[in-house]
Amino acid sequence: MDSVRNLVHGAGLGLRRSFLSEIVEQPPSHVGFYEVAPENWMTIGGKFGKQFRAMTERFDFVCHGLSLSIGSSDPLDEQFVRDLKTFMREQGIKFYSEHLSYCSHGGHLYDLMPMPFTEDAVKHVAGRIRRVQDILEQRMAIENISYYAAPGQEMAEIDFFNAVVREADCDVLIDINNIYVNSINHGYDAETFLRAMPAERIAYAHIAGHYVEAEDFLVDTHGAPVIDPVWTLLGKAYELFGVFPTLLERDFNIPSLLELSKEVDTIQAIQQHYAAGRQKQVA
C-alpha cells in the first residue's frame, strides 16, 4: 500500500469555521495545505459547504480525525470509515490521520485517552489500523498523543509507538508539541525521543501551543502561541530528518487570521533555513 508521504508540502494551517469566510475571500499565499477534522465537515451544507468546496478545489487538504477511537475495545466504526472514504474522494483530500488513542468505551468519552503501552495493545490497535487502511485503500498516518497517565505500562512510550507503526505498516503524523509536553510531564529528554521516531514514515507534522499549569505540568490545549522550545525542537527535527510538511493547530482562543499567518510564516522560515542548510551540505 502506497505511503502518503510527499502528498502535501510546505507550511499548513488547520481550517476553522471562524475564519472560513475570510480565508475564502483572501487565502494567505504562504499556506501550502489545510487540515480539517472530517467529523466537522462531512455532512456540512449550505453556505459553509459551498465555501469549503471552493477551498478544496483550489488547495491541498488532509483530514485529521477525532472520533475513530482506533485503540478502543469497542467495534471499529467501519461505516464511518467508508463515509470518510467517499468524502475524501469527493473533495480531493489527500489522506487521513488519527490519534494513537481511544475515545470510546461502551459510549463516547469526549476525550483522547492513552493506550496501555503493552504488547497486547500493539497487536490490537495495529490490526484496527490495517483494517482502516484496507477500507480506505491508502495508508493512514498515526499521531503520537499527549497523555497524563500511563496505565498498565510495560514498555516505553516511544517503543510502543514504533511497534504499532511497524506492525500496522502505517505512516506517522509527528506532533512536535506533544513530544515537548510529554517530556516535561513524564521527565524524559525530548530530543532523545525525537531521534527514535521512524523518520522514513513521517507524512507531516503538527505544531501547537499549550497551557502551563505548573513548572512540571503542561496541558496540550492548542489554545496559545507556540513557544520557543517547541520551535527549537521543530528545527532539530528538520536537522535530523530533513524538512517535512508542518501544520499549525489552533483550536481555542483563536486569534485573527493575521496572527495565525505569522506563526505559519515562522514554520516556513524554519523550513527554508534547514532546507538551505541541507543544500549547502550536498553542494
Short mmCIF file of C-alpha atoms in Angstrom, two decimals:
data_model
loop_
_atom_site.label_atom_id
_atom_site.label_comp_id
_atom_site.label_asym_id
_atom_site.label_seq_id
_atom_site.Cartn_x
_atom_site.Cartn_y
_atom_site.Cartn_z
CA MET A 1 0.00 0.00 0.00
CA ASP A 2 1.47 3.36 -1.03
CA SER A 3 2.84 5.77 1.56
CA VAL A 4 1.15 9.15 2.00
CA ARG A 5 4.49 10.90 2.29
CA ASN A 6 5.10 13.74 -0.16
CA LEU A 7 1.39 14.27 -0.87
CA VAL A 8 1.37 17.72 0.77
CA HIS A 9 4.12 20.32 1.06
CA GLY A 10 5.27 23.36 2.96
CA ALA A 11 3.58 25.02 5.92
CA GLY A 12 -0.06 24.22 6.66
CA LEU A 13 -2.93 25.60 8.71
CA GLY A 14 -5.87 23.93 10.42
CA LEU A 15 -9.03 25.32 8.81
CA ARG A 16 -11.66 26.56 11.27
CA ARG A 17 -15.16 27.85 10.53
CA SER A 18 -14.48 31.05 12.47
CA PHE A 19 -12.24 32.32 9.68
CA LEU A 20 -13.54 30.31 6.72
CA SER A 21 -15.26 33.25 5.01
CA GLU A 22 -12.18 35.44 5.39
CA ILE A 23 -9.82 32.81 4.06
CA VAL A 24 -12.05 32.00 1.06
CA GLU A 25 -12.03 35.66 0.04
CA GLN A 26 -8.31 36.20 0.58
CA PRO A 27 -6.31 32.98 1.11
CA PRO A 28 -2.83 33.50 2.58
CA SER A 29 -0.34 32.90 -0.21
CA HIS A 30 2.15 31.09 2.02
CA VAL A 31 -0.16 28.33 3.31
CA GLY A 32 0.77 25.16 1.44
CA PHE A 33 -2.07 22.95 2.68
CA TYR A 34 -5.02 22.82 5.06
CA GLU A 35 -6.31 20.28 7.54
CA VAL A 36 -9.85 19.61 8.77
CA ALA A 37 -11.49 17.22 11.20
CA PRO A 38 -13.74 15.20 8.88
CA GLU A 39 -16.40 14.79 11.59
CA ASN A 40 -16.98 18.57 11.41
CA TRP A 41 -17.23 18.79 7.61
CA MET A 42 -18.53 15.52 6.15
CA THR A 43 -22.20 16.49 6.36
CA ILE A 44 -21.91 20.26 6.14
CA GLY A 45 -24.07 22.02 3.57
CA GLY A 46 -25.36 25.50 2.76
CA LYS A 47 -23.01 28.46 2.74
CA PHE A 48 -20.25 26.70 4.69
CA GLY A 49 -20.46 23.69 2.39
CA LYS A 50 -20.05 25.84 -0.72
CA GLN A 51 -17.15 27.75 0.83
CA PHE A 52 -15.45 24.53 1.85
CA ARG A 53 -15.79 23.11 -1.64
CA ALA A 54 -14.31 26.32 -3.05
CA MET A 55 -11.27 25.74 -0.84
CA THR A 56 -10.78 22.05 -1.62
CA GLU A 57 -10.94 22.80 -5.34
CA ARG A 58 -8.03 25.24 -5.01
CA PHE A 59 -5.78 23.86 -2.27
CA ASP A 60 -4.38 20.62 -0.89
CA PHE A 61 -6.26 19.23 2.13
CA VAL A 62 -5.74 16.44 4.64
CA CYS A 63 -8.17 15.01 7.20
CA HIS A 64 -7.28 14.64 10.88
CA GLY A 65 -9.82 12.52 12.73
CA LEU A 66 -11.20 12.99 16.22
CA SER A 67 -13.63 10.15 16.84
CA LEU A 68 -12.50 6.89 15.22
CA SER A 69 -11.22 5.65 18.60
CA ILE A 70 -8.66 3.45 16.90
CA GLY A 71 -7.42 1.96 20.17
CA SER A 72 -10.82 1.16 21.69
CA SER A 73 -12.17 -2.29 22.51
CA ASP A 74 -15.49 -1.18 21.00
CA PRO A 75 -16.22 -2.43 17.47
CA LEU A 76 -14.48 -0.40 14.80
CA ASP A 77 -16.89 2.02 13.12
CA GLU A 78 -16.37 0.76 9.58
CA GLN A 79 -19.35 2.71 8.24
CA PHE A 80 -17.67 5.93 9.35
CA VAL A 81 -14.50 4.86 7.51
CA ARG A 82 -16.49 4.16 4.34
CA ASP A 83 -18.25 7.53 4.60
CA LEU A 84 -14.86 9.14 5.17
CA LYS A 85 -13.50 7.46 2.04
CA THR A 86 -16.39 8.86 -0.03
CA PHE A 87 -15.92 12.33 1.47
CA MET A 88 -12.19 12.33 0.74
CA ARG A 89 -12.72 11.27 -2.86
CA GLU A 90 -15.46 13.82 -3.46
CA GLN A 91 -13.35 16.64 -2.02
CA GLY A 92 -9.99 15.52 -3.41
CA ILE A 93 -8.49 15.23 0.09
CA LYS A 94 -5.00 13.73 0.10
CA PHE A 95 -5.08 11.45 3.14
CA TYR A 96 -6.29 10.78 6.67
CA SER A 97 -4.59 10.81 10.06
CA GLU A 98 -5.76 9.87 13.56
CA HIS A 99 -4.52 9.83 17.15
CA LEU A 100 -2.93 6.76 18.71
CA SER A 101 -5.56 6.73 21.44
CA TYR A 102 -9.18 5.86 22.13
CA CYS A 103 -12.22 8.00 22.92
CA SER A 104 -14.95 5.43 23.47
CA HIS A 105 -15.69 2.55 25.80
CA GLY A 106 -19.31 1.49 25.60
CA GLY A 107 -20.04 5.10 24.63
CA HIS A 108 -18.16 8.26 23.72
CA LEU A 109 -15.72 9.58 26.35
CA TYR A 110 -15.24 13.07 24.86
CA ASP A 111 -11.51 12.96 25.38
CA LEU A 112 -8.46 11.27 23.89
CA MET A 113 -7.42 8.54 26.32
CA PRO A 114 -3.93 6.98 26.39
CA MET A 115 -3.38 3.45 25.23
CA PRO A 116 -1.76 1.00 27.67
CA PHE A 117 1.83 0.54 26.50
CA THR A 118 1.65 -3.26 26.19
CA GLU A 119 2.30 -5.93 23.57
CA ASP A 120 -1.38 -6.87 23.56
CA ALA A 121 -2.32 -3.27 22.84
CA VAL A 122 0.20 -3.15 19.99
CA LYS A 123 -1.41 -6.13 18.29
CA HIS A 124 -4.94 -4.86 18.93
CA VAL A 125 -4.52 -1.35 17.59
CA ALA A 126 -2.24 -2.35 14.70
CA GLY A 127 -4.90 -4.75 13.45
CA ARG A 128 -7.52 -1.99 13.55
CA ILE A 129 -5.23 0.41 11.69
CA ARG A 130 -4.63 -2.20 8.98
CA ARG A 131 -8.39 -2.63 8.62
CA VAL A 132 -8.92 1.11 8.20
CA GLN A 133 -6.18 1.22 5.59
CA ASP A 134 -7.75 -1.69 3.72
CA ILE A 135 -11.08 0.13 3.56
CA LEU A 136 -9.51 3.45 2.55
CA GLU A 137 -7.18 1.69 0.08
CA GLN A 138 -4.49 4.03 1.34
CA ARG A 139 -2.13 4.27 4.25
CA MET A 140 -3.17 6.49 7.14
CA ALA A 141 -0.88 8.47 9.43
CA ILE A 142 -0.91 7.91 13.20
CA GLU A 143 -0.13 10.71 15.66
CA ASN A 144 1.82 10.50 18.90
CA ILE A 145 -0.52 11.98 21.52
CA SER A 146 -0.05 13.94 24.73
CA TYR A 147 -1.09 11.97 27.80
CA TYR A 148 -1.16 12.49 31.55
CA ALA A 149 -1.13 8.92 32.89
CA ALA A 150 0.22 5.61 31.57
CA PRO A 151 -1.93 2.77 32.90
CA GLY A 152 -0.60 -0.76 32.56
CA GLN A 153 2.72 0.41 31.16
CA GLU A 154 5.02 -2.45 30.10
CA MET A 155 7.23 -0.55 27.66
CA ALA A 156 8.37 3.00 26.99
CA GLU A 157 6.09 5.32 25.05
CA ILE A 158 8.45 5.53 22.07
CA ASP A 159 8.85 1.75 21.91
CA PHE A 160 5.07 1.33 21.97
CA PHE A 161 4.54 3.94 19.26
CA ASN A 162 7.19 2.47 16.99
CA ALA A 163 5.91 -1.07 17.48
CA VAL A 164 2.38 -0.03 16.47
CA VAL A 165 3.56 1.84 13.39
CA ARG A 166 5.80 -1.03 12.32
CA GLU A 167 3.18 -3.77 12.81
CA ALA A 168 0.39 -1.72 11.22
CA ASP A 169 2.66 -0.59 8.35
CA CYS A 170 1.21 2.91 8.54
CA ASP A 171 2.69 6.38 8.26
CA VAL A 172 3.33 8.94 11.00
CA LEU A 173 1.94 12.32 11.95
CA ILE A 174 4.63 13.62 14.28
CA ASP A 175 3.32 16.12 16.82
CA ILE A 176 6.24 18.27 17.99
CA ASN A 177 4.35 19.97 20.81
CA ASN A 178 3.15 16.62 22.17
CA ILE A 179 6.75 15.40 22.40
CA TYR A 180 7.70 18.53 24.32
CA VAL A 181 4.66 18.41 26.64
CA ASN A 182 5.19 14.73 27.42
CA SER A 183 8.90 15.26 28.02
CA ILE A 184 8.10 17.79 30.75
CA ASN A 185 5.20 15.86 32.27
CA HIS A 186 6.92 12.47 32.27
CA GLY A 187 10.53 13.52 32.75
CA TYR A 188 12.25 12.35 29.58
CA ASP A 189 14.52 14.08 27.08
CA ALA A 190 12.56 15.40 24.11
CA GLU A 191 15.45 15.21 21.65
CA THR A 192 16.18 11.58 22.55
CA PHE A 193 12.53 10.73 21.93
CA LEU A 194 12.58 12.64 18.65
CA ARG A 195 15.67 10.81 17.40
CA ALA A 196 13.91 7.47 17.90
CA MET A 197 10.93 8.38 15.71
CA PRO A 198 10.63 6.47 12.40
CA ALA A 199 11.72 9.31 10.12
CA GLU A 200 11.12 7.35 6.91
CA ARG A 201 7.40 7.21 7.72
CA ILE A 202 6.74 10.89 8.55
CA ALA A 203 3.89 12.21 6.37
CA TYR A 204 3.64 15.58 8.08
CA ALA A 205 3.85 17.27 11.47
CA HIS A 206 1.72 19.26 13.91
CA ILE A 207 2.93 22.16 15.97
CA ALA A 208 0.83 23.99 18.54
CA GLY A 209 0.76 25.85 21.83
CA HIS A 210 -0.05 24.58 25.31
CA TYR A 211 -1.03 25.75 28.80
CA VAL A 212 1.44 25.87 31.68
CA GLU A 213 -0.34 24.51 34.75
CA ALA A 214 2.91 24.24 36.72
CA GLU A 215 6.63 24.15 36.03
CA ASP A 216 6.47 20.38 35.66
CA PHE A 217 2.93 20.03 34.29
CA LEU A 218 1.83 21.22 30.85
CA VAL A 219 -1.59 20.79 29.24
CA ASP A 220 -1.86 20.34 25.47
CA THR A 221 -4.64 22.83 24.68
CA HIS A 222 -3.87 24.13 21.16
CA GLY A 223 -5.04 27.41 22.68
CA ALA A 224 -1.88 29.52 22.81
CA PRO A 225 1.02 30.60 20.60
CA VAL A 226 3.85 28.15 20.01
CA ILE A 227 6.71 28.70 22.48
CA ASP A 228 10.41 28.94 21.65
CA PRO A 229 11.47 25.47 22.95
CA VAL A 230 8.87 23.87 20.68
CA TRP A 231 10.07 25.89 17.69
CA THR A 232 13.62 24.78 18.55
CA LEU A 233 12.51 21.13 18.69
CA LEU A 234 10.91 21.52 15.25
CA GLY A 235 14.21 22.83 13.91
CA LYS A 236 16.01 19.86 15.44
CA ALA A 237 13.56 17.51 13.70
CA TYR A 238 14.33 19.15 10.34
CA GLU A 239 18.04 18.93 11.09
CA LEU A 240 17.77 15.21 11.84
CA PHE A 241 15.26 14.09 9.24
CA GLY A 242 15.09 16.77 6.57
CA VAL A 243 12.26 19.25 6.08
CA PHE A 244 8.75 17.78 6.09
CA PRO A 245 5.29 19.42 5.81
CA THR A 246 4.26 21.03 9.10
CA LEU A 247 0.85 22.34 10.13
CA LEU A 248 -0.14 24.88 12.77
CA GLU A 249 -3.01 23.77 15.04
CA ARG A 250 -5.12 26.30 16.94
CA ASP A 251 -8.43 25.12 18.40
CA PHE A 252 -9.19 27.55 21.25
CA ASN A 253 -8.63 31.26 21.86
CA ILE A 254 -8.33 31.56 18.10
CA PRO A 255 -6.71 34.90 17.22
CA SER A 256 -7.01 36.85 13.99
CA LEU A 257 -6.03 35.21 10.74
CA LEU A 258 -3.16 37.71 10.63
CA GLU A 259 -1.76 36.36 13.91
CA LEU A 260 -2.14 32.77 12.75
CA SER A 261 -0.43 33.66 9.49
CA LYS A 262 2.59 34.96 11.41
CA GLU A 263 3.04 31.56 13.04
CA VAL A 264 2.67 29.84 9.67
CA ASP A 265 5.34 32.26 8.42
CA THR A 266 7.59 31.08 11.25
CA ILE A 267 7.14 27.46 10.16
CA GLN A 268 8.01 28.42 6.61
CA ALA A 269 11.08 30.40 7.72
CA ILE A 270 12.43 27.47 9.76
CA GLN A 271 11.78 25.13 6.83
CA GLN A 272 13.66 27.41 4.44
CA HIS A 273 16.57 27.73 6.87
CA TYR A 274 17.07 23.98 7.22
CA ALA A 275 16.39 23.29 3.55
CA ALA A 276 19.09 25.78 2.61
CA GLY A 277 21.48 24.20 5.09
CA ARG A 278 20.94 20.77 3.56
CA GLN A 279 21.52 22.12 0.07
CA LYS A 280 24.86 23.56 1.18
CA GLN A 281 25.85 20.19 2.64
CA VAL A 282 25.02 18.46 -0.64
CA ALA A 283 26.91 21.06 -2.66
#
